[in-house]
PDB file of C-alpha atoms in Angstrom:
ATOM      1  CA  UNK A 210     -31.512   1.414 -20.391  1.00  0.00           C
ATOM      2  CA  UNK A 211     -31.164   2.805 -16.885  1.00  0.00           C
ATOM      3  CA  UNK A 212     -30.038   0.423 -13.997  1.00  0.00           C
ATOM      4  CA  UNK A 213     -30.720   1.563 -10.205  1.00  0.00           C
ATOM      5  CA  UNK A 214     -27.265   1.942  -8.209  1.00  0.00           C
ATOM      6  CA  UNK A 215     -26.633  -0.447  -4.683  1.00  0.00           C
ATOM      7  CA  UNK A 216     -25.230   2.434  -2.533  1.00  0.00           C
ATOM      8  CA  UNK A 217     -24.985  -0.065   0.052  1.00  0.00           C
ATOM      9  CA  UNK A 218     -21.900  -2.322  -1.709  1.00  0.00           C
ATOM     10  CA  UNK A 219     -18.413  -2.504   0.208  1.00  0.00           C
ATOM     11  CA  UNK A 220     -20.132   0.019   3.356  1.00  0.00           C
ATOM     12  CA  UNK A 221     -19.645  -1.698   6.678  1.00  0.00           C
ATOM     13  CA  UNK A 222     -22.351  -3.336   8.266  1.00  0.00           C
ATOM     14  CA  UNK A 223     -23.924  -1.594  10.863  1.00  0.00           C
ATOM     15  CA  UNK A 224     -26.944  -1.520  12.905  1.00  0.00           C
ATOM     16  CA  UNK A 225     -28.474   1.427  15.143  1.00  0.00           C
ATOM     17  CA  UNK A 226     -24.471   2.869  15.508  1.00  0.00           C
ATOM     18  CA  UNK A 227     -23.032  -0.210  15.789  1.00  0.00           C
ATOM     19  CA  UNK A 228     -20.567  -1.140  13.167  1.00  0.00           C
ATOM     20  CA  UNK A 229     -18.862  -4.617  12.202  1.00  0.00           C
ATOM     21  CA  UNK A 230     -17.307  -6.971  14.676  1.00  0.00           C
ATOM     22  CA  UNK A 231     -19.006  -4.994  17.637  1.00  0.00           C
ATOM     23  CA  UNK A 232     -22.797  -6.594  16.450  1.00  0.00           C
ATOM     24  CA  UNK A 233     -21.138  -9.668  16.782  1.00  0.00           C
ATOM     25  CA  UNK A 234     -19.905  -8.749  20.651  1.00  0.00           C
ATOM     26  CA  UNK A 235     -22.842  -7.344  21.748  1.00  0.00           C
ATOM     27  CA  UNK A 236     -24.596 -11.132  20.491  1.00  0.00           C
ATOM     28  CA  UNK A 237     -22.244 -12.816  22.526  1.00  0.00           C
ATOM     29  CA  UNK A 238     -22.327 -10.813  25.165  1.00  0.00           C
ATOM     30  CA  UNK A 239     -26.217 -11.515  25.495  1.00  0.00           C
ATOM     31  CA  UNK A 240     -26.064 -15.011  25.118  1.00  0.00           C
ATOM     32  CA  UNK A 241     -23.262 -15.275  27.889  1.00  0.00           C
ATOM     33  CA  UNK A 242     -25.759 -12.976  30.033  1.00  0.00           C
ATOM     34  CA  UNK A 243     -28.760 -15.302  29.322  1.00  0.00           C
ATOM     35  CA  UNK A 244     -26.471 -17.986  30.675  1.00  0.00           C
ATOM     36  CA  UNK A 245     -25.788 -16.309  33.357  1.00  0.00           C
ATOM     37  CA  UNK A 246     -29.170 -15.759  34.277  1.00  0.00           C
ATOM     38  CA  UNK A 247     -30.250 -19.123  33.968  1.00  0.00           C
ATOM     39  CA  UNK A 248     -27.343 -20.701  36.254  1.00  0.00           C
ATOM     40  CA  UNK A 249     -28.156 -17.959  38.972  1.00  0.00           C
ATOM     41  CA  UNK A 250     -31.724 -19.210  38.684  1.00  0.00           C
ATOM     42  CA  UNK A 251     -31.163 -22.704  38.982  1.00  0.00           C
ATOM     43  CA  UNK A 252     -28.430 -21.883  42.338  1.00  0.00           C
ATOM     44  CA  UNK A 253     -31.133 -20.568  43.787  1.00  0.00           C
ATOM     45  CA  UNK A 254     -30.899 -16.756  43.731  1.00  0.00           C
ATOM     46  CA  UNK A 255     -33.976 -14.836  44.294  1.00  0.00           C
ATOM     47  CA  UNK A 256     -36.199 -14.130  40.719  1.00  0.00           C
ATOM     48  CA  UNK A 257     -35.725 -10.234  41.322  1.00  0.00           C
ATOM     49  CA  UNK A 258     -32.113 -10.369  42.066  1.00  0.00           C
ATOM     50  CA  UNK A 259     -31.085 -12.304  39.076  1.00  0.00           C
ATOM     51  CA  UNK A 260     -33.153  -9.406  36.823  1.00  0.00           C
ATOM     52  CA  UNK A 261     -31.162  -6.922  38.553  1.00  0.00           C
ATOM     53  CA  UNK A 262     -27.810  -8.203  38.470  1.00  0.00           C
ATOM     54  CA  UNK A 263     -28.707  -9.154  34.599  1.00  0.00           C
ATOM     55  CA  UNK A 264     -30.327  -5.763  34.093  1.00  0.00           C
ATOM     56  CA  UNK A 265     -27.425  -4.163  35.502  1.00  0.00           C
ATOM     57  CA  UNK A 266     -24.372  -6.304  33.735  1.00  0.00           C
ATOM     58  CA  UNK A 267     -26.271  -6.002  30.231  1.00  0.00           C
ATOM     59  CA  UNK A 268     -26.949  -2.080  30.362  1.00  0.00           C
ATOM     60  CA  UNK A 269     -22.400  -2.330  30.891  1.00  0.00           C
ATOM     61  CA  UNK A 270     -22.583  -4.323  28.373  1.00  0.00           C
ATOM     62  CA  UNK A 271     -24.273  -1.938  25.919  1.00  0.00           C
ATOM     63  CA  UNK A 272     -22.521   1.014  27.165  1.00  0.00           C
ATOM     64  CA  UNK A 273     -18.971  -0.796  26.727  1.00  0.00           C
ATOM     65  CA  UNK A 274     -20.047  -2.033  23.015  1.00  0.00           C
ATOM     66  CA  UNK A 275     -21.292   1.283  21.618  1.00  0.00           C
ATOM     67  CA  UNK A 276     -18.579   3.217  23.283  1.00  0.00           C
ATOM     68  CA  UNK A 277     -15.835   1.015  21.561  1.00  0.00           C
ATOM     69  CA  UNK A 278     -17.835   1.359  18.683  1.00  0.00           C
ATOM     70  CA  UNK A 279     -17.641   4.861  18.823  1.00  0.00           C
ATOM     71  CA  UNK A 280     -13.988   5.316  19.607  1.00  0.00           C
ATOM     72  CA  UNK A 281     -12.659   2.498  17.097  1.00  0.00           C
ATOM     73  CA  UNK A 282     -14.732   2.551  14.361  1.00  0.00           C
ATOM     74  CA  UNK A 283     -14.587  -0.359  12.073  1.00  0.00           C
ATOM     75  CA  UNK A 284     -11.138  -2.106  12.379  1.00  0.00           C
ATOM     76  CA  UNK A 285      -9.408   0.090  14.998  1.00  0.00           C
ATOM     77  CA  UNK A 286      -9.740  -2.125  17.786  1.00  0.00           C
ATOM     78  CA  UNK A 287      -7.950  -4.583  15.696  1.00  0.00           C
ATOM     79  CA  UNK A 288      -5.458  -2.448  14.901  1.00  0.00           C
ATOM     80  CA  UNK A 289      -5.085  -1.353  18.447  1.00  0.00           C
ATOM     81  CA  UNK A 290      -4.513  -4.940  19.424  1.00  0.00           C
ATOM     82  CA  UNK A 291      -2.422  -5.984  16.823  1.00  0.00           C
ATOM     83  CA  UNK A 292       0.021  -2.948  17.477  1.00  0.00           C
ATOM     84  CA  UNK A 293       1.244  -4.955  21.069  1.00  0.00           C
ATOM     85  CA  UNK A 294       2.245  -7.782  18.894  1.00  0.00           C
ATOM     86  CA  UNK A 295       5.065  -5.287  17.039  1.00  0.00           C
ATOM     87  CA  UNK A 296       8.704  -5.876  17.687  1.00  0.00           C
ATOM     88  CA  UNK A 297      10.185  -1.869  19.141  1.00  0.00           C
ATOM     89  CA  UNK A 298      13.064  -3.154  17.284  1.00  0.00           C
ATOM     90  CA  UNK A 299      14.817  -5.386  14.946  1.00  0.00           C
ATOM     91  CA  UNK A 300      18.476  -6.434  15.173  1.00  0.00           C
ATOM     92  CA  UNK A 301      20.067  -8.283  12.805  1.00  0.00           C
ATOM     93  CA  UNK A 302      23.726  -9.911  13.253  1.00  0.00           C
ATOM     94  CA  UNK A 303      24.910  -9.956   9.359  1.00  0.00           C
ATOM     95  CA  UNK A 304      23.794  -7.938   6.518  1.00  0.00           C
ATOM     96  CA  UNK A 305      23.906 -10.569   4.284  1.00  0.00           C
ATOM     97  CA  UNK A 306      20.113 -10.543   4.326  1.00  0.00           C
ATOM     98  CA  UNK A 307      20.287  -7.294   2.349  1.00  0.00           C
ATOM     99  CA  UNK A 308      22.749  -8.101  -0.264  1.00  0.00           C
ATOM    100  CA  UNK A 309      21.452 -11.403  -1.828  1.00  0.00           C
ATOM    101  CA  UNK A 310      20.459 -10.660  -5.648  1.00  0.00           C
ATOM    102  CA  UNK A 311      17.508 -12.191  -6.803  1.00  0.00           C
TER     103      UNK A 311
END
């Protein structure tokens, strides 16, 4: 009995480069610029400014996502974050701490 193999279990998700939480940005960051457009619209901006200004934010928008993408990878960006949330050091008073048996 032969069974065909899933190479795609426990990879990542990615799509054209993209990988994991960065899909996820790049979604939000479109919806935000849809938004964006509509509330310039409705001000009153001019039809060809709005597509400009959109045209222009979402093309930083890609560039920024695929870039951190790139650089990160799957969790470093997360890992780059958490790292400011370290103590440089840790001081303790008594050494108690240490000695308690168990």
């Amino acid at each position: 009995m032969s069974y065909q193999i899933n190479k795609g279990i426990n990879r990542p998700i990615e799509f054209k480069g993209l990988k994991a939480q960065y899909i996820g940005y790049l979604g939000g960051g479109l919806v935000i610029l849809l938004v964006l457009f509509a509330i310039l619209y409705l001000i009153g901006v001019a039809v060809y400014l709005c597509i400009l200004i959109i045209l222009g934010l979402g093309s930083l928008l890609f560039h920024q996502a695929f870039s951190l993408s790139h650089k990160y990878g799957e969790h470093g960006l997360m890992k780059r974050n958490a790292r400011k949330y370290l103590p440089t050091y840790l001081k303790f008073k008594t050494r108690t701490l240490f000695y308690e048996k168990r």
